[in-house]
Coordinates of C-alpha atoms and ligand atoms in Angstrom, one line a residue:
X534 CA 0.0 0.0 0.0
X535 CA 0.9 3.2 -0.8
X536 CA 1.9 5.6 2.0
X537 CA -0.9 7.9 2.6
X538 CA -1.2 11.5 1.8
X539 CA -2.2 12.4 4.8
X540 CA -3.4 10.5 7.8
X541 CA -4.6 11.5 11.2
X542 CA -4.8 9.3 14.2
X543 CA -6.5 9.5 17.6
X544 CA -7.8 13.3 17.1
X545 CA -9.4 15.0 19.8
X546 CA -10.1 18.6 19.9
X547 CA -12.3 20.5 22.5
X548 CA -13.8 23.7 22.8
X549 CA -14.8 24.7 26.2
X550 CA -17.4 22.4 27.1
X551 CA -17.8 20.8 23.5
X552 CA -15.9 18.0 22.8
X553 CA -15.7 18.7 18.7
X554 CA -13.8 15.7 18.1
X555 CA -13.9 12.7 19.9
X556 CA -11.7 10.0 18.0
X557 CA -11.4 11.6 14.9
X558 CA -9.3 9.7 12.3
X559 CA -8.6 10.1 8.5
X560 CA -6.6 8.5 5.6
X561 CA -6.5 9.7 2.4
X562 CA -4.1 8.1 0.2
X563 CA -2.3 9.8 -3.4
X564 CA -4.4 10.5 -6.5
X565 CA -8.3 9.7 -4.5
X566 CA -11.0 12.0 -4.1
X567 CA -12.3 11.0 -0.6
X568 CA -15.2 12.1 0.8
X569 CA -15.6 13.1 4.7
X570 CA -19.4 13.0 6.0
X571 CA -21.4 12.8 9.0
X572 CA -24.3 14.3 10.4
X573 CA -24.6 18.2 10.9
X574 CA -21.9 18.8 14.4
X575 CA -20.2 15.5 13.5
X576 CA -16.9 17.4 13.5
X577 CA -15.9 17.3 9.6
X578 CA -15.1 21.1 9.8
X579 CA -13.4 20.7 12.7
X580 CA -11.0 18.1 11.3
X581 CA -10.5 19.9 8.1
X582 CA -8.9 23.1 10.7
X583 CA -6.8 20.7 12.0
X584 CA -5.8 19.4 8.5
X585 CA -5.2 23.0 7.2
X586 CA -2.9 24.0 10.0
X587 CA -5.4 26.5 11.5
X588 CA -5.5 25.7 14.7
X589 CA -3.4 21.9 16.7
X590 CA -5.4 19.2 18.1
X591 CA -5.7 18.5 21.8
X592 CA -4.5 15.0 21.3
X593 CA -3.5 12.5 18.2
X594 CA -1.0 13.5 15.5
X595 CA -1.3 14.7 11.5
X596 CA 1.3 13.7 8.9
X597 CA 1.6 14.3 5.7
X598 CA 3.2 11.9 3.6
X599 CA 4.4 10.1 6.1
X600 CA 5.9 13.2 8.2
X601 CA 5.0 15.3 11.1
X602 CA 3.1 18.3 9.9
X603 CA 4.7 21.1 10.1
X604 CA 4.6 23.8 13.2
X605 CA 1.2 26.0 13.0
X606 CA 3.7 29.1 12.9
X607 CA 4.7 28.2 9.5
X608 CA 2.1 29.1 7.2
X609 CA 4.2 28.7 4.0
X610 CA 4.8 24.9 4.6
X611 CA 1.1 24.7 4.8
X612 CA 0.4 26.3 2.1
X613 CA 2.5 23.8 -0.2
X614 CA 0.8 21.2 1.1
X615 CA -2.7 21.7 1.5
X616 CA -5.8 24.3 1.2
X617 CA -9.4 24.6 1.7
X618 CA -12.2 26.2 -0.5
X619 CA -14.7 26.9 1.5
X620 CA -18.3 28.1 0.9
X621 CA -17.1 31.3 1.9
X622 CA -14.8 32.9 -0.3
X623 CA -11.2 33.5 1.1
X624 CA -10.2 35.5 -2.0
X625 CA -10.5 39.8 -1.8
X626 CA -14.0 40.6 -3.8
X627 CA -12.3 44.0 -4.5
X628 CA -9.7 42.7 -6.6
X629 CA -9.1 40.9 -9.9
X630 CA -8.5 37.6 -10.9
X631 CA -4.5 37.6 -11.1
X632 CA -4.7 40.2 -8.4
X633 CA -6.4 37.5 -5.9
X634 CA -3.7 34.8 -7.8
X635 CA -0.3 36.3 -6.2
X636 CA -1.6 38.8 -3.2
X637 CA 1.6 39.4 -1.3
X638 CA 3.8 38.1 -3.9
X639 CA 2.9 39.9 -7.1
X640 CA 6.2 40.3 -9.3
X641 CA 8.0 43.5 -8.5
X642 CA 10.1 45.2 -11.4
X643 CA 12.2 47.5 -9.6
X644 CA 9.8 48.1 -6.4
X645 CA 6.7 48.4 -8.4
X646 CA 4.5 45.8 -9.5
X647 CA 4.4 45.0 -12.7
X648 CA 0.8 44.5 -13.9
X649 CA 2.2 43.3 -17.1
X650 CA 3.9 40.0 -15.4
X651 CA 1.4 39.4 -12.9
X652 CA -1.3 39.4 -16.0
X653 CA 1.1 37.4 -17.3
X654 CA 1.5 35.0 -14.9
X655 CA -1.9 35.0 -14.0
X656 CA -2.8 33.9 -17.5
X657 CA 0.3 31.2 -17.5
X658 CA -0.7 29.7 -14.0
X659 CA -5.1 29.4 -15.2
X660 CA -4.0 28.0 -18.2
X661 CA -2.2 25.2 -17.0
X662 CA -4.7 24.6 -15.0
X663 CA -7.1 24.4 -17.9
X664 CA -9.4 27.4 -15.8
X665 CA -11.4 29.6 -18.0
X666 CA -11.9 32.8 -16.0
X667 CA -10.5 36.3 -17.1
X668 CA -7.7 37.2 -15.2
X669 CA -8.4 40.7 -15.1
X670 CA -12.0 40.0 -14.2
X671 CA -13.4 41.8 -10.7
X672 CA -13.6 38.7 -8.5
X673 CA -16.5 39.6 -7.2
X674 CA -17.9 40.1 -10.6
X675 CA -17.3 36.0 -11.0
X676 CA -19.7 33.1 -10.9
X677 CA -19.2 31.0 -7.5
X678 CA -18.0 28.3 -9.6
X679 CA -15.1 30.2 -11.0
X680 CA -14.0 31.6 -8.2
X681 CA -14.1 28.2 -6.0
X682 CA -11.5 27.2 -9.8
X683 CA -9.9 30.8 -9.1
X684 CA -8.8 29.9 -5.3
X685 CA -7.8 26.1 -6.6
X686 CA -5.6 27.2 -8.6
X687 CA -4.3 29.8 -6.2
X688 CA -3.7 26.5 -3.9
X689 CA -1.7 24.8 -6.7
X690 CA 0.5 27.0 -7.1
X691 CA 2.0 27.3 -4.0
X692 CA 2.6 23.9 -4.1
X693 CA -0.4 21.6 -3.0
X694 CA -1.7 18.9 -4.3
X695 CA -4.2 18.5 -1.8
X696 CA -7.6 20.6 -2.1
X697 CA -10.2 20.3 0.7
X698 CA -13.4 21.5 -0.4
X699 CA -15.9 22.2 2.5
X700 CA -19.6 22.1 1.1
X701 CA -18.7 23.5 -2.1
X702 CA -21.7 22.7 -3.9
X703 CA -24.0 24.0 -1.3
X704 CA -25.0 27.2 -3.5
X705 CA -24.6 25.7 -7.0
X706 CA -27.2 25.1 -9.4
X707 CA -27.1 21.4 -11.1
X708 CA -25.4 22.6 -14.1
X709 CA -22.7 24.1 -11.8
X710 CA -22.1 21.1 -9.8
X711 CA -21.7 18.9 -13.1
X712 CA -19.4 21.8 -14.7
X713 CA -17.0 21.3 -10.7
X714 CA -16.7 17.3 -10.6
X715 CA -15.7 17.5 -14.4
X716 CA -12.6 20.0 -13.2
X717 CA -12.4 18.1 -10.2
X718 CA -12.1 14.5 -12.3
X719 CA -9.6 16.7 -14.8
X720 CA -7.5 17.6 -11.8
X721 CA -7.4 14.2 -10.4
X722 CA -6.1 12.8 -13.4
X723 CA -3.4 15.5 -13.3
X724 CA -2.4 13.9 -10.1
X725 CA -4.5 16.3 -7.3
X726 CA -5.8 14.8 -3.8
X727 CA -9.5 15.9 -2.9
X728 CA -11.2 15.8 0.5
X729 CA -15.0 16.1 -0.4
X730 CA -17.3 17.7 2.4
X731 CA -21.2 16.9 1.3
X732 CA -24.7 16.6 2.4
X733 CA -25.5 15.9 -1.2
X734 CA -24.7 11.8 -1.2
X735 CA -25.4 10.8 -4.4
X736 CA -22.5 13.0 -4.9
X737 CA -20.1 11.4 -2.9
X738 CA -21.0 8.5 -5.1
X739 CA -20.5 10.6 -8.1
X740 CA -16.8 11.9 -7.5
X741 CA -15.2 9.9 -4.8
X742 CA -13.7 6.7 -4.7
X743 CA -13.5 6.5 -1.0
X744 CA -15.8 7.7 2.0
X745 CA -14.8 8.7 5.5
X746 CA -18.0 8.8 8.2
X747 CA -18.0 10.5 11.6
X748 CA -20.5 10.3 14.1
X749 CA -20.9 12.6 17.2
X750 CA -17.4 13.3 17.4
X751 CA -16.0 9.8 16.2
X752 CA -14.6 8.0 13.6
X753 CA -17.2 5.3 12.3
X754 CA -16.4 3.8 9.1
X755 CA -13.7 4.4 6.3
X756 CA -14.7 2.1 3.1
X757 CA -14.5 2.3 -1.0
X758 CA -18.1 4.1 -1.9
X759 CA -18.7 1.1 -3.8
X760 CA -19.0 -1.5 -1.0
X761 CA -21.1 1.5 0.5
X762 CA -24.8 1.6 -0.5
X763 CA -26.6 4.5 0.0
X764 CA -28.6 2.9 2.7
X765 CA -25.6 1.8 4.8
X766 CA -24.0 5.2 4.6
X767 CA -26.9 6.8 5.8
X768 CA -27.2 4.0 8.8
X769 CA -23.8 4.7 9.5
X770 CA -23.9 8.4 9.3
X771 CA -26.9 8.7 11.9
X772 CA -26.9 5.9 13.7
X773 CA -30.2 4.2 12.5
X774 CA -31.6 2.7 9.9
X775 CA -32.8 4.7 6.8
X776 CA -36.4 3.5 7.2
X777 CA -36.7 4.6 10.3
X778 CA -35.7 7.6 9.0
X779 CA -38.2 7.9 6.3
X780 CA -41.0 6.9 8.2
X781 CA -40.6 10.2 10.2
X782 CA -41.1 11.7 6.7
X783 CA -44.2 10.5 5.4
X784 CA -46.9 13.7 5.1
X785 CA -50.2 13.0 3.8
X786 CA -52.0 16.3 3.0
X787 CA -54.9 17.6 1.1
X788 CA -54.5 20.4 -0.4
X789 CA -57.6 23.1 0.5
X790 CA -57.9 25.2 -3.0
X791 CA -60.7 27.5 -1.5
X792 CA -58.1 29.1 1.7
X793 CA -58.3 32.2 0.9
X794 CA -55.1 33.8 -0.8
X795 CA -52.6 35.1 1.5
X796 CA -50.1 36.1 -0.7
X797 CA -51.2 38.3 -4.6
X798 CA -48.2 39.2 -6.5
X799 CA -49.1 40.9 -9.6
X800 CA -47.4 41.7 -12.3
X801 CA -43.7 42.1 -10.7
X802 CA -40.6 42.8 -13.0
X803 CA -37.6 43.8 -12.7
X804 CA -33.9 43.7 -13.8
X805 CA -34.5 39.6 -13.0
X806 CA -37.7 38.6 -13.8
X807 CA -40.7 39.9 -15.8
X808 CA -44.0 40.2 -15.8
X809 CA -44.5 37.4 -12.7
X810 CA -48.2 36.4 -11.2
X811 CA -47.5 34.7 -7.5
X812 CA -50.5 33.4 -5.1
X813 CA -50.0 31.5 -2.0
X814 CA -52.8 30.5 -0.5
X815 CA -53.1 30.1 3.2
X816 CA -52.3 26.6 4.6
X817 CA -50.2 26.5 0.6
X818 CA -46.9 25.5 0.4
X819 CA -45.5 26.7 -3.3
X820 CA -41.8 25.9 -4.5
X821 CA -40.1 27.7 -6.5
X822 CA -37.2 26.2 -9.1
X823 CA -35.0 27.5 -11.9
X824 CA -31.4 27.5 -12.2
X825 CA -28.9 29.9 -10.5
X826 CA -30.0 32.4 -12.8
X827 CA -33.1 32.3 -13.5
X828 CA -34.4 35.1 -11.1
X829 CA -36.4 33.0 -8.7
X830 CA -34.4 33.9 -5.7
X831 CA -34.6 37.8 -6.7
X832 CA -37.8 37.5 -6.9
X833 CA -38.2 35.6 -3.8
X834 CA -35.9 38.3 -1.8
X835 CA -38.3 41.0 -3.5
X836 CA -41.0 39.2 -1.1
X837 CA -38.4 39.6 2.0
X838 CA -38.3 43.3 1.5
X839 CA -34.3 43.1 -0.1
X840 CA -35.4 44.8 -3.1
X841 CA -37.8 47.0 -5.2
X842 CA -39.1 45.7 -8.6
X843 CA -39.7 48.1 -11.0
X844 CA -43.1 47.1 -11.3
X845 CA -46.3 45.1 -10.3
X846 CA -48.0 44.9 -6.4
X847 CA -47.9 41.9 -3.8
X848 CA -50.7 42.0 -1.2
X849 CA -50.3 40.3 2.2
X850 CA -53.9 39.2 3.2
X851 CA -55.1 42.3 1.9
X852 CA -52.8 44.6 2.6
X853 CA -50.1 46.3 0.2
X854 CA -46.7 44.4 0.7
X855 CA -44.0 47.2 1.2
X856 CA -41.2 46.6 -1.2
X857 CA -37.3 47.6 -0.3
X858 CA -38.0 47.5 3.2
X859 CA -36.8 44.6 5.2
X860 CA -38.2 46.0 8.4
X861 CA -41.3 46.8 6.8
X862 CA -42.3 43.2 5.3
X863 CA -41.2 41.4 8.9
X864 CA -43.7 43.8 10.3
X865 CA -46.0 43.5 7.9
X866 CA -45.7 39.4 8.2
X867 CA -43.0 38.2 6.1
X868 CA -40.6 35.5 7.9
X869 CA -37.4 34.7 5.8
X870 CA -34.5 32.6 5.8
X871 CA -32.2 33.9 3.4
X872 CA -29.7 33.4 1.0
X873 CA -26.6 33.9 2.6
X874 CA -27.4 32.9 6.6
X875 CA -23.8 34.4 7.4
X876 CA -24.2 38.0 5.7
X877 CA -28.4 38.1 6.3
X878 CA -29.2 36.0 8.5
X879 CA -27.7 35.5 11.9
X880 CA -25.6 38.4 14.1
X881 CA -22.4 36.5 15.3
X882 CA -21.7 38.1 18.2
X883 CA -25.1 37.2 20.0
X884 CA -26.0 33.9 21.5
X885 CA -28.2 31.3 20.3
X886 CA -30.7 32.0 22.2
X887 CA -30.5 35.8 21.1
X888 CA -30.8 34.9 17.3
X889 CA -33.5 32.4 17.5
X890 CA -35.7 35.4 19.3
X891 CA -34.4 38.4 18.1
X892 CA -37.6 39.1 15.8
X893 CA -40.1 38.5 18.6
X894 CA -38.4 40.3 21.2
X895 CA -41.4 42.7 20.7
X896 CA -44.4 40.0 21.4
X897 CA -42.8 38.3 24.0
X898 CA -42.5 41.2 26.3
X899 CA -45.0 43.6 27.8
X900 CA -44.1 47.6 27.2
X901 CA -41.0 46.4 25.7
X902 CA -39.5 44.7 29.0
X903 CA -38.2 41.4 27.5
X904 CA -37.9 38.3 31.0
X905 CA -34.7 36.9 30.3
X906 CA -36.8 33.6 31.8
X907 CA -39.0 33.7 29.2
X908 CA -37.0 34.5 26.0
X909 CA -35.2 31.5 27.4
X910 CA -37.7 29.3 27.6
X911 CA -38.9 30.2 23.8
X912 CA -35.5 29.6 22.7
X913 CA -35.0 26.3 24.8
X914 CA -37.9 25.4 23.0
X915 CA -37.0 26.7 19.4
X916 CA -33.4 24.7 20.0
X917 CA -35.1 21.4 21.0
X918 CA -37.8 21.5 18.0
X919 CA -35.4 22.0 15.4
X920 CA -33.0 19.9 16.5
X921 CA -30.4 22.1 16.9
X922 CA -27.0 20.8 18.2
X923 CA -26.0 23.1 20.8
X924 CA -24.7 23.4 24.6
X925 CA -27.7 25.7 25.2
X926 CA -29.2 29.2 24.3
X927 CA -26.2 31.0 26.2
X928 CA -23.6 29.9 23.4
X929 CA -22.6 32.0 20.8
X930 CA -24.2 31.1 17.6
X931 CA -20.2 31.5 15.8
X932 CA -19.2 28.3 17.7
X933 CA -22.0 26.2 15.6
X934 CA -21.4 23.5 12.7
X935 CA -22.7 25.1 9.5
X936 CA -25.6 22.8 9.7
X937 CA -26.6 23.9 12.9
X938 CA -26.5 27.8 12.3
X939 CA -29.1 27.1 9.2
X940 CA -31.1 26.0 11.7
X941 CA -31.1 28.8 14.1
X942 CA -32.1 30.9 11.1
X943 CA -34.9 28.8 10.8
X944 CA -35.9 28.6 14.2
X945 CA -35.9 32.8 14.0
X946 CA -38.0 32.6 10.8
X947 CA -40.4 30.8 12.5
X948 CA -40.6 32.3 15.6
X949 CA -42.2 35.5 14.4
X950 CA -45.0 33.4 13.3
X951 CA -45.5 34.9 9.7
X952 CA -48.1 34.8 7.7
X953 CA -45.9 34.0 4.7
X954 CA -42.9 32.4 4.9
X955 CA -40.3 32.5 2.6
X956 CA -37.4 30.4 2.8
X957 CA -34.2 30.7 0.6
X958 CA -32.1 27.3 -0.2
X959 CA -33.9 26.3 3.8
X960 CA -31.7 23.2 3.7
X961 CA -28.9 23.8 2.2
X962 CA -25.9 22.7 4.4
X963 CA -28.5 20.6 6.2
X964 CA -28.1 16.7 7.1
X965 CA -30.1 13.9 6.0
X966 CA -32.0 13.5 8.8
X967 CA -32.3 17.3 10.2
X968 CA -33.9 17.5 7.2
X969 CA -36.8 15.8 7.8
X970 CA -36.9 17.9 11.0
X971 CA -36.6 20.8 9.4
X972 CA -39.2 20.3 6.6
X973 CA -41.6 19.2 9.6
X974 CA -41.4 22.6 10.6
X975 CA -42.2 23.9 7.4
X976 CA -45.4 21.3 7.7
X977 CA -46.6 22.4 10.9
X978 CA -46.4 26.1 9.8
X979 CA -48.2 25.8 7.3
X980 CA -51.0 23.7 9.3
X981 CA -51.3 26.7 11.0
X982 CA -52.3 28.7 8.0
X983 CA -49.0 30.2 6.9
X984 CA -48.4 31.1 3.3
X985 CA -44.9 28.9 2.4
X986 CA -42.7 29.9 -0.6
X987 CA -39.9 27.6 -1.0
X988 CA -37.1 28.6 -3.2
X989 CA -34.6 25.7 -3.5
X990 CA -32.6 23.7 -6.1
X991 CA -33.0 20.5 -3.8
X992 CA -35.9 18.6 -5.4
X993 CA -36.5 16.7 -1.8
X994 CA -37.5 20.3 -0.6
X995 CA -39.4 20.8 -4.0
X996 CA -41.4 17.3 -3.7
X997 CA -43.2 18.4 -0.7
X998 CA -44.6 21.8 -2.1
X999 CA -48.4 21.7 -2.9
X1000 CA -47.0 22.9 -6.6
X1001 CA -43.7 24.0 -8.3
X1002 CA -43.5 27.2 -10.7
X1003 CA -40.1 26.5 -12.6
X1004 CA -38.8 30.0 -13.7
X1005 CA -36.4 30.3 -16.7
X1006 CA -34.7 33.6 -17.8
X1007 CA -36.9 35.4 -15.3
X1008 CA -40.0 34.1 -16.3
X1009 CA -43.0 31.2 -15.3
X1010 CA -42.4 28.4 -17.8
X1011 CA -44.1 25.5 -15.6
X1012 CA -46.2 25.0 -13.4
X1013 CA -46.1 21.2 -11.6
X1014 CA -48.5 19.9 -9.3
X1015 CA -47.5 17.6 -6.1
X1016 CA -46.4 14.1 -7.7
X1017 CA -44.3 15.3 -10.8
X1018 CA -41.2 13.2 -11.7
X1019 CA -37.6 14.3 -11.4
X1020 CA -37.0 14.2 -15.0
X1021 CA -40.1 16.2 -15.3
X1022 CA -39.0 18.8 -13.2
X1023 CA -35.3 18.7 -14.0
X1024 CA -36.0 19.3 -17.9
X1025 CA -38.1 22.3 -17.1
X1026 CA -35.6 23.7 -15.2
X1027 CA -33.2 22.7 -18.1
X1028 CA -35.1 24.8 -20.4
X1029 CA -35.4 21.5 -22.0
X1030 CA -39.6 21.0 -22.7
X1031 CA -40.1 24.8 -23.5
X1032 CA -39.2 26.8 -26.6
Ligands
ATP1807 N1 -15.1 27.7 17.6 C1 -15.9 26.8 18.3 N2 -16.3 27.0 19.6 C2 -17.1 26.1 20.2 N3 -17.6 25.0 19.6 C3 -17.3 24.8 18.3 C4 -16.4 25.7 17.6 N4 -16.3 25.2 16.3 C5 -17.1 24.1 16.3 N5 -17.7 23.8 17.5 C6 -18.5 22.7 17.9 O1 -17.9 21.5 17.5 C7 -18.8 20.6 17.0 C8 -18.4 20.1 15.6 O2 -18.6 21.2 14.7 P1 -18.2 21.1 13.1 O3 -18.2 22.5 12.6 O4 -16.9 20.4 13.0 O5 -19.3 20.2 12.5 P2 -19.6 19.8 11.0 O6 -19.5 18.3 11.0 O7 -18.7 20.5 10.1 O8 -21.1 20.1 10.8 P3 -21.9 20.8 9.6 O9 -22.3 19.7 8.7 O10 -23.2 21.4 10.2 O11 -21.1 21.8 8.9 C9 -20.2 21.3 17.0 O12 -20.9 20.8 18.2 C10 -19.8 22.7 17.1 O13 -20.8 23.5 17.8
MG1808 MG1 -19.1 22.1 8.6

């Protein structure tokens, strides 16, 4: 056997009262895309900090190729061996392409930098690479996909061959995801090391060879994805069988098409979509697909306050919808879980307690005077129904698993009790089985006669709206009742069964 990559043994790493990593072990050998997964808190982000040099485990070692890793002081030895694209980007928005390429070491031709040789080398370095982005292109102008290629590449060229990649699919559209695994297989073959971090497992099955699984802090399994079926991974993953797992899922419903409509969009346009009719009736849950750029989450966020089309009305039972207001529509009865929970949706420095209530703080006190005992208790209670892995309501809400924070965003969304709910990719980032109890919520709501617009590109969140309108260059192509078939779906979002 070959002598592994990397390989970690006996890894334990706490944080105050949270043991993050129990008996955390990993061994990815040369030339394998291996994927890491496990439930949402399992640890996997955890052990890729360790991996990447941020920060040293408690206990247990880390060796690369067979060696000690190097001290955490020396960042340039950890850069030639290893990086991690996160969803997050870690390049500078503000800057170009080969800008972001060689920050801190762009060429200098007598003390200046010389634009010509780093557009140069810029150029040289995405072209070996076979990446197709403009390197004098704003970064923040580029498609997630190319600058998750962009910050690759950056990686390889200091040296690594090893490329963590921490949910990266998370906000990609379908097309997307395809257009990453064929650069990732492209890569591979060119002799580059992937960890893959998913909650998507039919892509682990896609792209890896080999699968890691943690559970509550440990190690569980480490086996080729082939002698892996999807059933035993999720078993595995949570600890209990898939059935068990499904019967919590089952949802009979009748749909009630006299409710009254809660939500009347009319005629809405704007730089993203035109000319868009939207009802939700009360007790209606109504999905909303289309590929990243299709308009549906514009239009969606439009809903939420974020932004003013240029023309058309919503009404909220009854009442004119303020546009461009975020404050307005909460007020007005608009609950949201957004796009981007870190920029939108939760305040880091607060607890988790303090997030999951911040939007009620109104209704649960009298003239203003919020009990700390009772915006406890509500949160205690939002924590425990959305399964939310946490040490309590006191802890910050920057020391949760990505997983978990979605959920806290969810919990807050819901705590407000709207009248129409609109929820933003709810899932994304979300675990098998927090799924379910996550999308329970979503039930429950709307059993109490909210109005639920779901805008996802996950058809399990799609399957259990009432209908589907499938958007395409900003406007309705499809509309698809409860029961449609993947394909079905998939080619109208395609632009595949429409002219
Ligand atoms: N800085 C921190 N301070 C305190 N606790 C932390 C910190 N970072 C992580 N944790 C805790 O460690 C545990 C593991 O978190 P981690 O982020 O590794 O999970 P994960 O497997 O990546 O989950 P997800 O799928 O939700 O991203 C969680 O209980 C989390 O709350
Ligand atoms: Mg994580």
């Amino acid at each position: 056997m070959s002598t592994p990559l990397v390989e970690a043994r006996g890894i334990v790493k706490r944080y105050g009262p949270t043991t993050a990593l129990a008996d955390g072990r990993l061994t990815v050998l040369p030339g394998e895309s291996h994927a890491l997964v496990g439930r949402n808190g399992a640890g996997k982000s955890t052990l890729v900090t360790l991996l990447t040099g941020l920060q040293a485990p408690d206990e247990g070692t880390v060796r690369f190729d067979g060696e000690a890793a190097p001290p955490l002081a020396d960042r340039d030895a950890w850069r030639r061996k290893v990086a991690c694209v996160y969803q997050r980007p870690t390049v500078v928005p503000e800057l170009t392409v080969a800008e972001n390429l060689f920050i801190n070491r762009q060429p200098l031709k007598r003390r200046f930098i010389s634009w010509r040789r780093l557009k140069a080398e810029a150029t040289e370095l995405l072209d070996a690479w076979d990446v197709h982005v403009d390197p004098e292109a704003r970064t923040a102008d580029l498609k997630v996909e190319d600058r998750q290629m962009v910050e690759i590449a950056r990686a390889l060229s200091f040296g690594a061959r090893f490329i963590v990649l921490d949910e990266p699919t998370a906000q990609l559209d379908n097309r997307e995801i395809e257009r990453l695994f064929s650069r990732m297989r492209a890569l591979q073959d060119s002799g580059v090391t992937f960890l893959f971090i998913s909650h998507h497992l039919q892509e682990v099955y896609e792209v890896c060879q080999t699968v890691t699984v943690l559970r509550d802090a440990r190690w569980i399994t480490t086996a080729p994805v082939a002698d892996l079926p999807r059933a035993a991974l999720v078993e595995a993953m949570a600890g209990e069988s898939l059935e068990t797992i499904a019967e919590q899922a089952v949802q009979e419903r009748i749909v009630d098409d006299t409710a009254p409509l809660l939500l009347d969009a009319r005629g809405l346009s704007s730089e993203s979509f035109e000319n868009i009719d939207l009802t939700v009736r009360r007790g209606e849950v109504v999905g909303l697909a289309g590929s990243s750029a299709s308009g549906k989450i514009e239009l969606a966020e439009s809903l939420t306050g974020l932004h003013t089309p240029t023309s058309g009305t919503a009404h909220l039972d009854g009442k004119r919808l303020p546009f461009g207001d975020v404050q307005a529509a909460l007020n007005a009865g608009v609950g949201c879980v957004p796009r981007d929970r870190h920029a939108q949706g939760l305040v880091i420095g607060m607890t988790v307690g303090d997030n999951a209530t911040m939007s009620v703080l109104d209704r649960l006190g009298r003239f203003g005077f919020v009990g700390t005992e009772r915006k406890r208790a509500v949160a205690t209670e939002l924590i425990e129904r959305l399964d939310v892995h946490t040490e309590g309501p006191d802890q910050p809400v920057s020391d949760l698993s990505g997983g978990n924070a979605q959920k806290v965003v969810m919990a807050r969304a819901l705590a407000s009790d709207p009248r129409l709910l609109v929820l933003i990719n709810p899932t994304a980032g979300v675990d098998v089985k927090s799924k379910e109890s996550l999308l329970a919520r979503v039930d429950s709501a709307r059993e109490d006669g909210t109005a639920v617009l779901v805008v996802s590109d996950e058809l399990d969140d799609l399957r259990r709206c009432d209908r589907v309108l499938v958007l395409f260059h900003g406007r309705v192509v499809a509309e698809h009742e409860a029961g449609w078939r993947d394909h079905e779906l998939i080619a109208s979002i395609e632009g595949v069964d429409h002219g």
